[in-house]
PDB file of N, CA and C in Angstrom:
ATOM      1  N   UNK E 136      -0.669  12.620  12.527  1.00 52.00           N
ATOM      2  CA  UNK E 136      -1.259  11.677  11.608  1.00 52.00           C
ATOM      3  C   UNK E 136      -1.150  12.237  10.194  1.00 52.00           C
ATOM      4  N   UNK E 137      -0.746  11.396   9.275  1.00 60.00           N
ATOM      5  CA  UNK E 137      -0.586  11.797   7.885  1.00 60.00           C
ATOM      6  C   UNK E 137      -1.930  11.787   7.168  1.00 60.00           C
ATOM      7  N   UNK E 138      -2.171  12.790   6.327  1.00 62.00           N
ATOM      8  CA  UNK E 138      -3.418  12.845   5.565  1.00 62.00           C
ATOM      9  C   UNK E 138      -3.444  11.737   4.527  1.00 62.00           C
ATOM     10  N   UNK E 139      -4.621  11.171   4.264  1.00 60.00           N
ATOM     11  CA  UNK E 139      -4.704  10.140   3.239  1.00 60.00           C
ATOM     12  C   UNK E 139      -4.450  10.734   1.858  1.00 60.00           C
ATOM     13  N   UNK E 140      -3.868   9.946   0.954  1.00 52.00           N
ATOM     14  CA  UNK E 140      -3.646  10.431  -0.402  1.00 52.00           C
ATOM     15  C   UNK E 140      -4.971  10.791  -1.077  1.00 52.00           C
ATOM     16  N   UNK E 141      -4.926  11.760  -1.992  1.00 58.00           N
ATOM     17  CA  UNK E 141      -6.136  12.178  -2.697  1.00 58.00           C
ATOM     18  C   UNK E 141      -5.889  12.181  -4.199  1.00 58.00           C
ATOM     19  N   UNK E 142      -6.964  12.217  -4.977  1.00 72.00           N
ATOM     20  CA  UNK E 142      -6.834  12.311  -6.420  1.00 72.00           C
ATOM     21  C   UNK E 142      -6.382  11.010  -7.058  1.00 72.00           C
ATOM     22  N   UNK E 143      -5.737  11.134  -8.196  1.00 84.00           N
ATOM     23  CA  UNK E 143      -5.271   9.980  -8.958  1.00 84.00           C
ATOM     24  C   UNK E 143      -4.006   9.408  -8.326  1.00 84.00           C
ATOM     25  N   UNK E 144      -3.939   8.074  -8.270  1.00 82.00           N
ATOM     26  CA  UNK E 144      -2.790   7.435  -7.635  1.00 82.00           C
ATOM     27  C   UNK E 144      -2.389   6.183  -8.399  1.00 82.00           C
ATOM     28  N   UNK E 145      -1.159   5.759  -8.166  1.00 87.00           N
ATOM     29  CA  UNK E 145      -0.657   4.490  -8.695  1.00 87.00           C
ATOM     30  C   UNK E 145      -0.321   3.610  -7.505  1.00 87.00           C
ATOM     31  N   UNK E 146      -0.647   2.331  -7.643  1.00 84.00           N
ATOM     32  CA  UNK E 146      -0.389   1.371  -6.573  1.00 84.00           C
ATOM     33  C   UNK E 146       0.511   0.276  -7.123  1.00 84.00           C
ATOM     34  N   UNK E 147       1.551  -0.060  -6.371  1.00 86.00           N
ATOM     35  CA  UNK E 147       2.432  -1.165  -6.731  1.00 86.00           C
ATOM     36  C   UNK E 147       2.405  -2.203  -5.623  1.00 86.00           C
ATOM     37  N   UNK E 148       2.333  -3.473  -6.007  1.00 84.00           N
ATOM     38  CA  UNK E 148       2.291  -4.566  -5.042  1.00 84.00           C
ATOM     39  C   UNK E 148       3.297  -5.624  -5.469  1.00 84.00           C
ATOM     40  N   UNK E 149       4.163  -6.031  -4.544  1.00 87.00           N
ATOM     41  CA  UNK E 149       5.132  -7.097  -4.796  1.00 87.00           C
ATOM     42  C   UNK E 149       4.897  -8.177  -3.756  1.00 87.00           C
ATOM     43  N   UNK E 150       4.317  -9.292  -4.188  1.00 82.00           N
ATOM     44  CA  UNK E 150       4.033 -10.391  -3.265  1.00 82.00           C
ATOM     45  C   UNK E 150       5.217 -11.339  -3.287  1.00 82.00           C
ATOM     46  N   UNK E 151       5.930 -11.392  -2.168  1.00 82.00           N
ATOM     47  CA  UNK E 151       7.096 -12.259  -2.055  1.00 82.00           C
ATOM     48  C   UNK E 151       6.809 -13.432  -1.136  1.00 82.00           C
ATOM     49  N   UNK E 152       7.813 -14.259  -0.944  1.00 83.00           N
ATOM     50  CA  UNK E 152       7.660 -15.447  -0.116  1.00 83.00           C
ATOM     51  C   UNK E 152       7.480 -15.140   1.360  1.00 83.00           C
ATOM     52  N   UNK E 153       8.076 -14.042   1.835  1.00 86.00           N
ATOM     53  CA  UNK E 153       7.985 -13.683   3.249  1.00 86.00           C
ATOM     54  C   UNK E 153       7.126 -12.447   3.467  1.00 86.00           C
ATOM     55  N   UNK E 154       7.333 -11.425   2.644  1.00 84.00           N
ATOM     56  CA  UNK E 154       6.604 -10.172   2.808  1.00 84.00           C
ATOM     57  C   UNK E 154       5.923  -9.746   1.512  1.00 84.00           C
ATOM     58  N   UNK E 155       4.850  -8.987   1.660  1.00 83.00           N
ATOM     59  CA  UNK E 155       4.186  -8.324   0.546  1.00 83.00           C
ATOM     60  C   UNK E 155       4.445  -6.836   0.714  1.00 83.00           C
ATOM     61  N   UNK E 156       5.072  -6.223  -0.290  1.00 87.00           N
ATOM     62  CA  UNK E 156       5.388  -4.801  -0.253  1.00 87.00           C
ATOM     63  C   UNK E 156       4.332  -4.028  -1.025  1.00 87.00           C
ATOM     64  N   UNK E 157       3.934  -2.883  -0.469  1.00 85.00           N
ATOM     65  CA  UNK E 157       2.917  -2.034  -1.078  1.00 85.00           C
ATOM     66  C   UNK E 157       3.480  -0.627  -1.250  1.00 85.00           C
ATOM     67  N   UNK E 158       3.198  -0.008  -2.388  1.00 88.00           N
ATOM     68  CA  UNK E 158       3.610   1.375  -2.633  1.00 88.00           C
ATOM     69  C   UNK E 158       2.437   2.128  -3.237  1.00 88.00           C
ATOM     70  N   UNK E 159       2.171   3.326  -2.725  1.00 84.00           N
ATOM     71  CA  UNK E 159       1.104   4.199  -3.225  1.00 84.00           C
ATOM     72  C   UNK E 159       1.752   5.525  -3.582  1.00 84.00           C
ATOM     73  N   UNK E 160       1.563   5.992  -4.815  1.00 88.00           N
ATOM     74  CA  UNK E 160       2.068   7.296  -5.236  1.00 88.00           C
ATOM     75  C   UNK E 160       0.878   8.148  -5.646  1.00 88.00           C
ATOM     76  N   UNK E 161       0.680   9.253  -4.946  1.00 85.00           N
ATOM     77  CA  UNK E 161      -0.384  10.199  -5.270  1.00 85.00           C
ATOM     78  C   UNK E 161       0.130  11.081  -6.405  1.00 85.00           C
ATOM     79  N   UNK E 162      -0.454  10.956  -7.587  1.00 88.00           N
ATOM     80  CA  UNK E 162       0.030  11.699  -8.746  1.00 88.00           C
ATOM     81  C   UNK E 162      -0.273  13.189  -8.663  1.00 88.00           C
ATOM     82  N   UNK E 163      -1.214  13.581  -7.829  1.00 87.00           N
ATOM     83  CA  UNK E 163      -1.556  14.990  -7.681  1.00 87.00           C
ATOM     84  C   UNK E 163      -0.535  15.712  -6.811  1.00 87.00           C
ATOM     85  N   UNK E 164      -0.189  15.107  -5.675  1.00 87.00           N
ATOM     86  CA  UNK E 164       0.693  15.768  -4.711  1.00 87.00           C
ATOM     87  C   UNK E 164       2.123  15.243  -4.729  1.00 87.00           C
ATOM     88  N   UNK E 165       2.335  14.053  -5.321  1.00 89.00           N
ATOM     89  CA  UNK E 165       3.656  13.436  -5.308  1.00 89.00           C
ATOM     90  C   UNK E 165       3.935  12.676  -4.022  1.00 89.00           C
ATOM     91  N   UNK E 166       2.961  12.632  -3.118  1.00 87.00           N
ATOM     92  CA  UNK E 166       3.143  11.917  -1.853  1.00 87.00           C
ATOM     93  C   UNK E 166       3.319  10.419  -2.119  1.00 87.00           C
ATOM     94  N   UNK E 167       4.199   9.803  -1.335  1.00 89.00           N
ATOM     95  CA  UNK E 167       4.464   8.370  -1.463  1.00 89.00           C
ATOM     96  C   UNK E 167       4.246   7.717  -0.109  1.00 89.00           C
ATOM     97  N   UNK E 168       3.510   6.602  -0.103  1.00 86.00           N
ATOM     98  CA  UNK E 168       3.333   5.812   1.119  1.00 86.00           C
ATOM     99  C   UNK E 168       3.755   4.394   0.798  1.00 86.00           C
ATOM    100  N   UNK E 169       4.420   3.764   1.736  1.00 87.00           N
ATOM    101  CA  UNK E 169       4.861   2.385   1.543  1.00 87.00           C
ATOM    102  C   UNK E 169       4.405   1.539   2.716  1.00 87.00           C
ATOM    103  N   UNK E 170       4.256   0.262   2.468  1.00 84.00           N
ATOM    104  CA  UNK E 170       3.862  -0.663   3.522  1.00 84.00           C
ATOM    105  C   UNK E 170       4.470  -2.023   3.282  1.00 84.00           C
ATOM    106  N   UNK E 171       4.538  -2.798   4.327  1.00 84.00           N
ATOM    107  CA  UNK E 171       5.076  -4.149   4.255  1.00 84.00           C
ATOM    108  C   UNK E 171       4.201  -5.015   5.140  1.00 84.00           C
ATOM    109  N   UNK E 172       3.651  -6.065   4.554  1.00 80.00           N
ATOM    110  CA  UNK E 172       2.795  -6.993   5.272  1.00 80.00           C
ATOM    111  C   UNK E 172       3.395  -8.383   5.203  1.00 80.00           C
ATOM    112  N   UNK E 173       3.174  -9.174   6.216  1.00 80.00           N
ATOM    113  CA  UNK E 173       3.617 -10.560   6.207  1.00 80.00           C
ATOM    114  C   UNK E 173       2.784 -11.333   5.195  1.00 80.00           C
ATOM    115  N   UNK E 174       3.440 -12.047   4.283  1.00 79.00           N
ATOM    116  CA  UNK E 174       2.734 -12.863   3.299  1.00 79.00           C
ATOM    117  C   UNK E 174       2.328 -14.174   3.956  1.00 79.00           C
ATOM    118  N   UNK E 175       1.061 -14.517   3.819  1.00 74.00           N
ATOM    119  CA  UNK E 175       0.566 -15.796   4.328  1.00 74.00           C
ATOM    120  C   UNK E 175      -0.180 -16.498   3.209  1.00 74.00           C
ATOM    121  N   UNK E 176      -0.537 -17.738   3.423  1.00 69.00           N
ATOM    122  CA  UNK E 176      -1.254 -18.487   2.390  1.00 69.00           C
ATOM    123  C   UNK E 176      -2.639 -17.907   2.131  1.00 69.00           C
ATOM    124  N   UNK E 177      -3.125 -17.068   3.038  1.00 67.00           N
ATOM    125  CA  UNK E 177      -4.448 -16.462   2.854  1.00 67.00           C
ATOM    126  C   UNK E 177      -4.363 -14.985   2.468  1.00 67.00           C
ATOM    127  N   UNK E 178      -3.154 -14.502   2.158  1.00 61.00           N
ATOM    128  CA  UNK E 178      -3.001 -13.104   1.773  1.00 61.00           C
ATOM    129  C   UNK E 178      -3.752 -12.828   0.483  1.00 61.00           C
ATOM    130  N   UNK E 179      -4.627 -11.843   0.536  1.00 61.00           N
ATOM    131  CA  UNK E 179      -5.358 -11.404  -0.651  1.00 61.00           C
ATOM    132  C   UNK E 179      -4.986  -9.946  -0.865  1.00 61.00           C
ATOM    133  N   UNK E 180      -4.290  -9.660  -1.950  1.00 60.00           N
ATOM    134  CA  UNK E 180      -3.874  -8.289  -2.215  1.00 60.00           C
ATOM    135  C   UNK E 180      -4.259  -7.924  -3.640  1.00 60.00           C
ATOM    136  N   UNK E 181      -5.027  -6.902  -3.761  1.00 62.00           N
ATOM    137  CA  UNK E 181      -5.399  -6.323  -5.045  1.00 62.00           C
ATOM    138  C   UNK E 181      -5.433  -4.826  -4.846  1.00 62.00           C
ATOM    139  N   UNK E 182      -5.816  -4.081  -5.838  1.00 58.00           N
ATOM    140  CA  UNK E 182      -5.831  -2.622  -5.690  1.00 58.00           C
ATOM    141  C   UNK E 182      -6.651  -2.138  -4.497  1.00 58.00           C
ATOM    142  N   UNK E 183      -7.817  -2.712  -4.284  1.00 66.00           N
ATOM    143  CA  UNK E 183      -8.659  -2.261  -3.168  1.00 66.00           C
ATOM    144  C   UNK E 183      -8.020  -2.610  -1.826  1.00 66.00           C
ATOM    145  N   UNK E 184      -7.539  -3.849  -1.666  1.00 69.00           N
ATOM    146  CA  UNK E 184      -6.909  -4.259  -0.412  1.00 69.00           C
ATOM    147  C   UNK E 184      -5.641  -3.455  -0.157  1.00 69.00           C
ATOM    148  N   UNK E 185      -4.851  -3.215  -1.198  1.00 65.00           N
ATOM    149  CA  UNK E 185      -3.630  -2.424  -1.038  1.00 65.00           C
ATOM    150  C   UNK E 185      -3.969  -1.013  -0.581  1.00 65.00           C
ATOM    151  N   UNK E 186      -4.974  -0.414  -1.188  1.00 66.00           N
ATOM    152  CA  UNK E 186      -5.376   0.945  -0.807  1.00 66.00           C
ATOM    153  C   UNK E 186      -5.808   0.995   0.652  1.00 66.00           C
ATOM    154  N   UNK E 187      -6.626   0.043   1.067  1.00 69.00           N
ATOM    155  CA  UNK E 187      -7.099   0.027   2.453  1.00 69.00           C
ATOM    156  C   UNK E 187      -5.945  -0.158   3.428  1.00 69.00           C
ATOM    157  N   UNK E 188      -4.999  -1.044   3.106  1.00 67.00           N
ATOM    158  CA  UNK E 188      -3.848  -1.258   3.980  1.00 67.00           C
ATOM    159  C   UNK E 188      -2.968  -0.018   4.057  1.00 67.00           C
ATOM    160  N   UNK E 189      -2.741   0.648   2.931  1.00 66.00           N
ATOM    161  CA  UNK E 189      -1.906   1.845   2.932  1.00 66.00           C
ATOM    162  C   UNK E 189      -2.565   2.999   3.672  1.00 66.00           C
ATOM    163  N   UNK E 190      -3.869   3.133   3.545  1.00 67.00           N
ATOM    164  CA  UNK E 190      -4.566   4.204   4.246  1.00 67.00           C
ATOM    165  C   UNK E 190      -4.615   3.946   5.744  1.00 67.00           C
ATOM    166  N   UNK E 191      -4.606   2.672   6.137  1.00 66.00           N
ATOM    167  CA  UNK E 191      -4.654   2.329   7.556  1.00 66.00           C
ATOM    168  C   UNK E 191      -3.344   2.668   8.244  1.00 66.00           C
ATOM    169  N   UNK E 192      -2.157   2.444   7.556  1.00 61.00           N
ATOM    170  CA  UNK E 192      -0.828   2.734   8.105  1.00 61.00           C
ATOM    171  C   UNK E 192      -0.850   2.793   9.633  1.00 61.00           C
ATOM    172  N   UNK E 193       0.173   3.102  10.337  1.00 58.00           N
ATOM    173  CA  UNK E 193       1.543   3.198   9.850  1.00 58.00           C
ATOM    174  C   UNK E 193       2.169   1.819   9.651  1.00 58.00           C
ATOM    175  N   UNK E 194       3.287   1.789   8.974  1.00 50.00           N
ATOM    176  CA  UNK E 194       3.963   0.533   8.685  1.00 50.00           C
ATOM    177  C   UNK E 194       5.383   0.573   9.198  1.00 50.00           C
ATOM    178  N   UNK E 195       5.946  -0.595   9.431  1.00 47.00           N
ATOM    179  CA  UNK E 195       7.347  -0.650   9.891  1.00 47.00           C
ATOM    180  C   UNK E 195       8.308  -0.149   8.839  1.00 47.00           C
TER     181      UNK E 195
END
């Protein structure tokens, strides 16, 4: 199991027609985590939701 990112981080979210892509970069360690979720009409993605999804991992 991968350790959760710590310290300061940057989150990127790209909401597309089919998938929502998530990227987390831990600025302290340089660790990068990525995720891909199916986009639906009820998809709610913001910094908090992205963080929770990335910490939950793993992703395809």
